Amino acid sequence: MVSNRLPVDFEVADDGTESWRTSPGGLVTALEPLMRSSDGVWVGWPGVADRTFGPFVNDGISIAPVRLSAADLEDYYEGFSNDTIWPLYHDVIAPPSFHREWWEAYVRVNRRFAEEAAAAASPGATVWVHDYQLQLVPRMLREARPDLVIGFFNHIPFPPDGIYAQLPWRKQILDGLLGADLIGFQRAADAGNFSRAVRRLYGYPTRGVAIDVPGHNGVHRRVIAKHFPISIDARSYEELARRPEVQERARQIREDLGNPKTILLGVDRLDYTKGILHRIKAFGELLEDGSVSVEDVTLVQVASPSRERVGPYIALRDEIELAVGRLNGDYSTISHTAISYHHHGYPREEMVALYLAADVMLVTALRDGMNLVAKEYVAVRFDRDGVLVLSEFAGAADELKQAVLINPHDIDGLKAAILRAIAMPRQERLRRMRALRRKVFDNDVAAWSASFLRTLTEGAAVRPGIPDPLAAALRDVTSTGTLLVALDFDGTLAPHVDNPEDARAVDGTRDAVQRLLDQDGVRVAFVSGRALVSLQHVSQPQSDVLLTGSHGIEVQLDTPEIELDLVSAELEQLDTLAQVLERISGGVAGTWIERKPAGLALHTRLATPQAAQSAQKQAREQLSVLLPGLTVREGKNVLEFAVRASTKGDALERLRRHTGADHVFYAGDDLTDEDAFAVLGEGDLGLKIGAGASLAGYRVHGPEEVPLVLGMIADFRDAAAETPPQPGA
């Protein structure tokens, strides 16, 4: 785990005694059990400048402190992180500052974190890097330790391309993040913004959540950019709320405030992104026009200190306190205060009591990655009462649909929402809160972290090399009997490229195939969705390799001729199919048509996701009417239509019959290869290339591993041939 701050705080008691205290954050709570069970190490800054601490263990978790100087904190943290990246990523609500010396400090400190993580990580370890302060660490780690599985989670928004483009170091930041295997964001829109920036600034192909990043020797590496909305330890908040002493404190708070009919509550870091002034303005206008009275309604505003040495935050505090003072001076009475304002933090127990005391929670963020305060309020309300007024610009709005959603820039709309919340009937309050609580408890912080790590370790990232279980399975399956080695081409033997005719198998593939062809009892076949002529061109197969193209519609099995039989009705359908797809493709940039003997394929690899989706939708709808009997097959950024039904599973079954194989080894990377994996039986072995759910029992990282796997098959066959049979066998 790599984050700007460690999960422990350094404390010095009045008597000078130094100690470490575990931080109370939800992230730490969620990840503590995992860190202990996996012998995890947490890399981060201990919160004290110019102090060097050696590694130590705290409560079963290994801690690796990173030293930062006062100058580092000024330039890297307060400067580039919080006065450049923070305002830029929050839609330039405050203007960002761009200083080269800040950028240089950011690079220097990121490298320090990366070096510490690289030194701490064991071979093949999973490393999870957190947040905007460390966006360069994934690439630095990738270069230093290519064996690592690397995830990154951005806890704040990622801006639209027009805003992100302002950053002078925009390409360097993207490159740093693309060092990760999985990049997580709070909202789907943030992940989309990131992918669009990558596409515009680097031109890398993107397909849905996948980004193909060129690597060494032309081999592409797949990066996943996906949203994983973070949450809280909901049950711990409810447990606190159910304590009698906390409930008594909530009653005391209401009494201290003069027992108003309605308490409005705002809880925020003092930050210009939180919309505190908008909230105060709306409440002030409600008092001014008589919609609410100070005797009936009180606003409690907790604004915990934040970045108090940064200029915009100093100005914001002055502005908020001036607004609060004016409202209290105008409307407060001896017994009732309009706004109860608190510029300091509170322990969790006091915050839970405030949540219980509040009738309406106001979350008016102008831009927020998630806003966990909204979820904390919901978790605390075990009585199922209370109303959440939530900004649509907070990430939480994507999940908490039963809140009263508002645009905080619309002061009249915000005023109306507050009045609606105050007057909301009890039954409606209970219904809304019940739905909100179900969402928060079903998707707590433990589920969030598990989902991210599962995607990282099982789907988004596949470690380079040959896993030991695969090696053992290859030995068992391939060393005896007649063996058919059947291989997909694109994405399996060759990396995906933008122009399909430029595809070529990775180095070592031809030699590995020849070793297998030279052995007794082994047949090798290429199984492709390409037209067979195209497959011959790009694969340049040896004469003994069996070929199937167009998902098995074309075959070349120990004969010089390609076998294909289409009747006249099928040829007419092909003409109609071509006319429709050419018309659609001609109107959508980044799409093209690939002709096949028994069908056509609409490729959308270079189109925008929206354009690709539109083109495929048009093709499906129009052809379902004109040619309802077509076989439709979806692959990676390709939609294929065939006038004769066949799958790679059909092709593999035909190859098995032709060769009389006792065992089949099949390797593929695409959705269409799942048809082949589906027909494998006992004694066969399926190998998935790359990420994604699959019926295959084993997987490797990419095409560069396939020649190694084929070489292992040859080695096992050689070893079996040299081993004399055992007595009685």
XYZ file of C-alpha atoms in Angstrom, residues 132-632:
501
model
C -3.395 12.546 -6.703
C -0.198 13.245 -4.747
C 1.444 10.118 -6.243
C 0.353 9.981 -9.895
C 3.879 9.365 -11.200
C 4.593 6.409 -8.912
C 2.972 3.673 -11.086
C 5.258 4.332 -14.085
C 8.337 4.655 -11.877
C 7.467 1.353 -10.205
C 6.786 -0.312 -13.571
C 10.255 0.644 -14.807
C 12.022 -0.405 -11.614
C 10.007 -3.590 -10.965
C 8.233 -4.979 -14.049
C 7.275 -8.064 -12.021
C 4.822 -6.089 -9.875
C 1.054 -5.934 -10.268
C 0.229 -2.241 -9.848
C -3.082 -0.566 -9.054
C -3.831 3.134 -8.600
C -6.927 4.749 -7.106
C -7.737 8.420 -7.596
C -9.815 9.621 -4.642
C -10.694 12.968 -6.255
C -12.364 13.742 -9.606
C -10.534 13.576 -12.931
C -11.395 16.636 -15.038
C -12.788 16.862 -18.569
C -10.222 17.082 -21.339
C -10.730 20.809 -21.921
C -9.741 21.527 -18.303
C -7.042 18.862 -18.036
C -5.379 20.252 -21.177
C -4.350 23.357 -19.203
C -1.771 21.358 -17.234
C 1.721 21.915 -18.691
C 2.774 18.415 -17.558
C -0.406 16.706 -18.771
C 1.345 13.977 -20.794
C 3.782 13.158 -17.999
C 0.920 12.665 -15.527
C -0.968 10.393 -17.945
C 2.185 8.383 -18.605
C 2.745 8.033 -14.859
C -0.760 6.691 -14.314
C -0.545 4.341 -17.308
C 2.228 2.496 -15.514
C -0.550 0.854 -13.486
C -2.476 -2.243 -14.552
C -5.712 -0.871 -13.075
C -6.628 2.785 -12.512
C -9.678 3.320 -10.316
C -11.906 6.387 -10.192
C -14.884 7.434 -8.083
C -17.294 7.959 -11.002
C -17.720 6.479 -14.464
C -17.451 10.023 -15.859
C -13.986 10.395 -14.311
C -12.784 7.157 -15.906
C -14.201 8.373 -19.237
C -12.434 11.720 -18.892
C -9.144 9.909 -18.303
C -9.560 7.607 -21.312
C -10.443 10.545 -23.563
C -7.343 12.431 -22.417
C -5.190 9.377 -23.175
C -6.770 9.012 -26.601
C -6.276 12.686 -27.481
C -2.774 13.175 -26.118
C -1.269 9.766 -26.915
C -3.577 8.243 -29.520
C -3.632 4.879 -27.744
C -6.582 2.630 -28.678
C -9.302 2.524 -26.025
C -12.175 0.016 -25.915
C -14.661 0.544 -23.131
C -12.614 0.466 -19.928
C -9.525 -0.999 -21.650
C -6.551 1.009 -22.940
C -3.845 -0.647 -25.055
C -0.497 0.883 -24.112
C 2.479 0.140 -26.403
C 5.324 -1.582 -24.626
C 8.750 -2.850 -25.549
C 9.214 -4.656 -28.889
C 5.771 -3.535 -30.063
C 3.972 -5.645 -27.436
C 0.874 -3.898 -26.082
C 0.042 -3.859 -22.381
C -3.585 -3.599 -21.357
C -4.547 -0.998 -18.742
C -8.032 -0.861 -17.236
C -9.539 2.527 -16.265
C -12.753 1.885 -14.331
C -14.887 3.437 -11.601
C -14.995 1.935 -8.097
C -17.063 4.243 -5.837
C -15.487 4.281 -2.383
C -17.544 3.924 0.785
C -17.295 3.741 4.583
C -17.278 1.165 7.373
C -21.044 1.568 7.722
C -21.556 -0.952 10.526
C -19.026 0.707 12.813
C -20.924 4.003 12.436
C -24.224 2.366 13.286
C -22.680 0.627 16.287
C -21.508 4.002 17.601
C -24.931 5.546 16.985
C -26.632 2.819 19.034
C -24.538 3.525 22.132
C -26.683 5.064 24.903
C -24.065 7.707 25.725
C -23.931 8.862 22.076
C -27.732 9.098 21.901
C -27.729 11.065 25.130
C -25.146 13.419 23.656
C -27.402 13.936 20.592
C -30.271 14.956 22.898
C -27.926 17.317 24.730
C -26.876 18.952 21.470
C -30.501 19.719 20.579
C -31.086 21.165 24.017
C -27.934 23.303 23.843
C -29.170 24.695 20.527
C -32.485 25.757 22.089
C -34.486 22.716 20.927
C -35.357 24.114 17.481
C -37.906 22.239 15.408
C -35.309 21.548 12.693
C -31.519 21.304 12.811
C -29.705 21.645 9.501
C -26.170 20.252 9.523
C -23.135 20.809 7.324
C -19.889 18.916 7.956
C -16.948 19.667 5.693
C -13.279 20.285 5.473
C -12.865 24.029 5.025
C -12.406 23.905 1.254
C -13.701 25.969 -1.656
C -15.011 22.788 -3.350
C -17.540 22.118 -0.561
C -20.019 24.902 -1.348
C -20.172 26.172 2.257
C -20.786 29.758 1.177
C -23.598 28.663 -1.165
C -25.248 26.872 1.774
C -24.926 29.912 4.047
C -26.267 32.211 1.329
C -29.344 30.026 0.760
C -30.060 29.784 4.495
C -29.604 33.526 4.914
C -32.122 34.265 2.172
C -34.629 31.876 3.764
C -34.286 33.829 7.027
C -34.497 37.125 5.192
C -37.695 36.344 3.285
C -39.346 34.782 6.340
C -39.551 31.244 4.939
C -37.920 29.998 8.152
C -37.402 31.605 11.550
C -34.366 31.452 13.781
C -36.527 30.036 16.598
C -37.572 27.078 14.453
C -34.497 26.318 12.315
C -30.786 26.359 13.151
C -27.849 25.621 10.857
C -24.898 23.866 12.477
C -21.756 24.190 10.358
C -18.619 22.213 11.191
C -15.679 23.325 9.040
C -12.574 21.417 10.041
C -9.261 23.212 9.392
C -7.555 22.419 6.097
C -4.351 23.642 4.413
C -4.234 26.746 6.551
C -0.979 27.959 5.006
C -2.398 27.986 1.438
C -3.592 31.416 0.296
C -7.048 30.518 -1.123
C -7.910 28.629 2.085
C -6.945 31.583 4.270
C -9.183 33.836 2.165
C -12.041 31.303 2.225
C -11.983 31.063 6.021
C -12.176 34.842 6.325
C -15.090 34.982 3.865
C -17.051 32.217 5.617
C -16.551 33.680 9.081
C -17.606 37.108 7.828
C -20.804 35.637 6.310
C -21.585 33.711 9.507
C -21.001 36.803 11.651
C -23.300 38.926 9.513
C -26.145 36.399 9.587
C -25.846 35.859 13.323
C -25.723 39.585 13.903
C -28.847 40.119 11.806
C -31.024 37.195 12.939
C -29.821 35.568 16.177
C -31.729 36.145 19.413
C -30.655 35.766 23.030
C -31.901 32.160 23.069
C -31.446 31.111 19.433
C -28.438 31.351 17.102
C -28.928 31.341 13.343
C -25.678 29.513 12.569
C -23.694 27.528 15.113
C -20.259 27.638 13.477
C -17.307 25.452 14.519
C -13.883 25.770 12.924
C -12.277 22.670 14.391
C -12.486 18.918 14.125
C -14.356 16.567 16.446
C -13.785 12.951 17.512
C -15.935 10.399 15.738
C -18.294 9.931 18.698
C -19.177 13.642 18.667
C -19.718 13.603 14.907
C -22.083 10.629 15.195
C -24.022 12.469 17.899
C -24.302 15.499 15.593
C -25.596 13.273 12.776
C -28.222 11.824 15.136
C -29.257 15.291 16.279
C -29.606 16.704 12.752
C -32.926 16.542 10.926
C -31.458 17.558 7.573
C -27.924 16.925 6.285
C -26.730 19.503 3.732
C -24.032 18.326 1.305
C -23.652 21.150 -1.211
C -20.287 20.337 -2.789
C -19.486 22.194 -5.994
C -17.291 19.249 -7.042
C -16.420 16.188 -4.991
C -14.921 12.830 -5.811
C -17.313 11.022 -3.462
C -18.201 12.844 -0.198
C -18.226 10.277 2.571
C -20.037 12.593 5.003
C -23.237 11.847 3.080
C -22.719 8.118 3.581
C -21.776 8.565 7.255
C -25.049 10.407 7.928
C -27.024 7.610 6.280
C -25.156 4.878 8.181
C -25.763 6.568 11.540
C -29.530 6.932 11.070
C -30.579 3.521 12.339
C -33.900 5.194 13.223
C -34.383 5.568 9.418
C -35.275 9.212 9.916
C -33.577 12.341 8.605
C -33.254 13.844 5.124
C -30.107 14.004 2.998
C -29.846 17.006 0.659
C -27.057 16.097 -1.753
C -25.247 17.922 -4.534
C -25.432 16.243 -7.910
C -21.766 17.175 -8.346
C -20.664 14.815 -5.548
C -19.755 11.282 -6.528
C -22.160 9.975 -3.884
C -25.061 11.269 -6.010
C -24.490 8.416 -8.471
C -25.440 5.914 -5.763
C -27.670 7.793 -3.308
C -30.561 8.466 -5.659
C -33.118 8.715 -2.848
C -31.470 11.843 -1.464
C -32.921 15.240 -2.389
C -30.536 16.059 -5.230
C -29.637 19.698 -5.869
C -27.477 21.955 -8.014
C -25.666 24.099 -5.399
C -25.098 26.889 -7.924
C -28.887 27.293 -8.156
C -29.555 29.187 -4.931
C -33.315 29.278 -5.494
C -33.311 25.521 -6.128
C -31.209 24.957 -3.011
C -33.639 27.049 -0.928
C -36.581 25.058 -2.276
C -34.816 21.765 -1.465
C -34.162 22.887 2.124
C -37.812 23.834 2.590
C -38.883 20.530 1.049
C -36.603 18.613 3.422
C -37.913 20.536 6.459
C -41.542 19.835 5.542
C -41.095 16.260 4.258
C -43.726 13.865 5.719
C -42.397 11.178 8.039
C -43.423 8.289 5.783
C -41.473 9.758 2.866
C -38.443 10.350 5.098
C -38.531 6.722 6.264
C -38.937 5.372 2.734
C -36.028 7.401 1.368
C -33.693 6.663 4.262
C -34.441 2.943 4.107
C -33.350 2.852 0.460
C -30.264 4.982 1.173
C -29.173 2.726 4.018
C -29.558 -0.393 1.911
C -27.230 1.118 -0.685
C -24.601 2.205 1.841
C -24.568 -1.062 3.777
C -24.524 -3.272 0.670
C -21.601 -1.310 -0.762
C -19.379 -0.572 2.210
C -15.643 0.132 2.202
C -14.783 -3.569 2.540
C -16.784 -4.350 -0.613
C -15.057 -1.445 -2.381
C -11.541 -2.596 -1.564
C -12.380 -6.233 -2.357
C -13.842 -5.249 -5.738
C -10.795 -3.174 -6.663
C -8.276 -5.812 -5.628
C -10.245 -8.617 -7.266
C -10.289 -6.696 -10.542
C -6.587 -5.893 -10.183
C -5.345 -9.374 -9.350
C -7.806 -11.519 -11.312
C -8.794 -9.449 -14.295
C -7.071 -6.157 -14.993
C -3.569 -7.474 -14.364
C -2.054 -10.826 -15.227
C 1.498 -11.212 -14.062
C 4.179 -11.821 -16.682
C 5.730 -15.272 -16.815
C 4.403 -18.826 -16.605
C 2.483 -19.552 -13.376
C 3.513 -22.743 -11.579
C -0.009 -24.275 -11.728
C -0.025 -23.823 -15.520
C 3.367 -25.499 -15.848
C 2.145 -28.470 -13.800
C -1.033 -28.755 -15.874
C 0.926 -28.619 -19.125
C 3.109 -31.480 -17.921
C 0.080 -33.610 -17.055
C -1.974 -32.939 -20.194
C 0.520 -32.685 -23.025
C 3.158 -35.325 -22.308
C 1.209 -38.389 -23.506
C -1.074 -39.398 -26.367
C -1.829 -37.643 -29.640
C -1.928 -33.891 -29.029
C -3.639 -31.099 -30.957
C -2.188 -27.655 -30.236
C -4.766 -25.154 -31.532
C -3.978 -21.450 -31.416
C -5.897 -18.268 -32.079
C -3.763 -15.673 -33.894
C -4.705 -12.040 -33.113
C -4.104 -11.291 -29.455
C -2.668 -14.769 -28.877
C 0.295 -15.246 -31.196
C 0.370 -11.598 -32.248
C -0.439 -8.420 -30.291
C -3.452 -6.439 -31.437
C -2.599 -3.616 -33.847
C -4.721 -0.886 -35.415
C -4.284 -2.251 -38.967
C -5.060 -6.008 -38.918
C -2.867 -6.687 -41.952
C 0.160 -5.379 -40.022
C -0.187 -8.060 -37.331
C 2.766 -10.402 -36.896
C 3.510 -13.143 -34.390
C 5.874 -12.234 -31.546
C 9.509 -13.297 -31.748
C 10.110 -16.964 -31.045
C 6.664 -18.129 -32.146
C 7.741 -19.700 -35.446
C 10.608 -21.631 -33.846
C 8.328 -22.882 -31.034
C 5.700 -24.042 -33.548
C 8.378 -25.823 -35.594
C 9.593 -27.719 -32.512
C 6.067 -29.057 -32.051
C 5.667 -29.934 -35.734
C 8.893 -31.944 -35.578
C 7.524 -34.210 -32.843
C 5.592 -37.428 -33.315
C 1.969 -37.340 -32.272
C 1.599 -33.539 -32.299
C -0.515 -31.481 -34.737
C -0.611 -27.676 -34.731
C -3.550 -25.612 -35.986
C -4.311 -21.893 -36.255
C -7.958 -21.083 -35.492
C -8.981 -17.579 -36.490
C -11.919 -15.346 -37.221
C -9.976 -13.874 -40.127
C -10.575 -14.843 -43.690
C -8.191 -17.702 -44.400
C -6.285 -15.744 -47.056
C -5.675 -12.972 -44.525
C -4.609 -15.520 -41.891
C -2.103 -17.028 -44.322
C -0.704 -13.559 -45.063
C -0.144 -12.461 -41.460
C 0.820 -15.809 -39.891
C 3.013 -17.185 -42.714
C 2.422 -20.723 -41.438
C 4.600 -23.753 -42.096
C 3.072 -26.181 -44.564
C 2.143 -28.717 -41.879
C 0.064 -26.229 -39.854
C -3.672 -26.835 -40.144
C -5.705 -23.694 -40.810
C -9.287 -22.658 -40.094
C -10.583 -19.197 -40.935
C -13.817 -17.249 -40.638
C -14.607 -19.085 -37.384
C -14.403 -22.479 -39.076
C -16.301 -21.690 -42.260
C -13.049 -22.008 -44.236
C -10.564 -24.813 -43.629
C -7.300 -26.019 -45.086
C -6.623 -29.434 -43.606
C -3.668 -31.218 -45.198
C -4.742 -30.072 -48.656
C -3.501 -27.240 -50.880
C -7.055 -25.999 -51.447
C -9.286 -23.946 -49.169
C -12.612 -25.670 -48.569
C -15.664 -23.385 -48.741
C -19.114 -24.019 -50.184
C -21.620 -21.151 -50.414
C -24.932 -21.460 -52.274
C -26.346 -18.670 -54.467
C -28.774 -17.433 -51.766
C -25.863 -16.965 -49.359
C -23.919 -15.012 -51.993
C -26.889 -12.658 -52.441
C -27.052 -12.145 -48.707
C -23.369 -11.221 -48.744
C -24.022 -8.462 -51.284
C -26.844 -6.980 -49.189
C -24.720 -7.228 -46.048
C -21.858 -5.374 -47.723
C -24.119 -2.528 -48.900
C -25.535 -1.948 -45.414
C -22.219 -2.054 -43.548
C -20.389 0.115 -46.080
C -23.094 2.774 -45.791
C -22.876 2.762 -41.978
C -19.074 2.733 -41.869
C -18.853 5.548 -44.394
C -20.646 7.839 -41.976
C -18.662 6.982 -38.823
C -14.997 7.981 -38.531
C -12.657 5.310 -37.174
C -14.649 2.334 -38.492
C -13.885 0.045 -41.404
C -15.171 -3.125 -43.071
C -13.296 -6.409 -43.315
C -14.594 -8.766 -45.995
C -14.671 -12.470 -45.260
C -15.698 -15.367 -47.497
C -18.912 -16.008 -45.585
C -19.522 -12.629 -43.977
C -18.257 -9.183 -43.109
C -16.884 -7.600 -39.960
C -17.496 -4.026 -38.804
C -14.358 -2.847 -36.970
C -14.697 0.065 -34.525
C -11.275 0.027 -32.845
C -10.350 3.594 -33.839
C -13.767 5.187 -33.290
C -14.807 6.977 -30.120
C -16.765 4.777 -27.695
C -19.970 6.686 -28.466
C -19.459 6.471 -32.236
C -18.554 2.784 -32.028
C -21.668 2.022 -30.012
C -23.831 3.977 -32.461
C -22.381 2.220 -35.522
C -22.827 -1.242 -34.009
C -26.379 -0.408 -32.931
C -27.276 0.767 -36.463
C -25.808 -2.388 -37.969
C -27.708 -4.687 -35.615
C -31.019 -2.902 -36.098
C -30.890 -2.585 -39.897
C -29.627 -6.096 -40.568
C -32.083 -7.696 -38.154
C -34.794 -6.428 -40.484
C -33.135 -7.016 -43.876
C -31.307 -10.283 -43.089
C -32.854 -11.783 -39.955
C -31.076 -15.143 -40.365
C -27.527 -13.800 -40.086
C -25.153 -15.102 -37.457
C -23.954 -12.152 -35.329
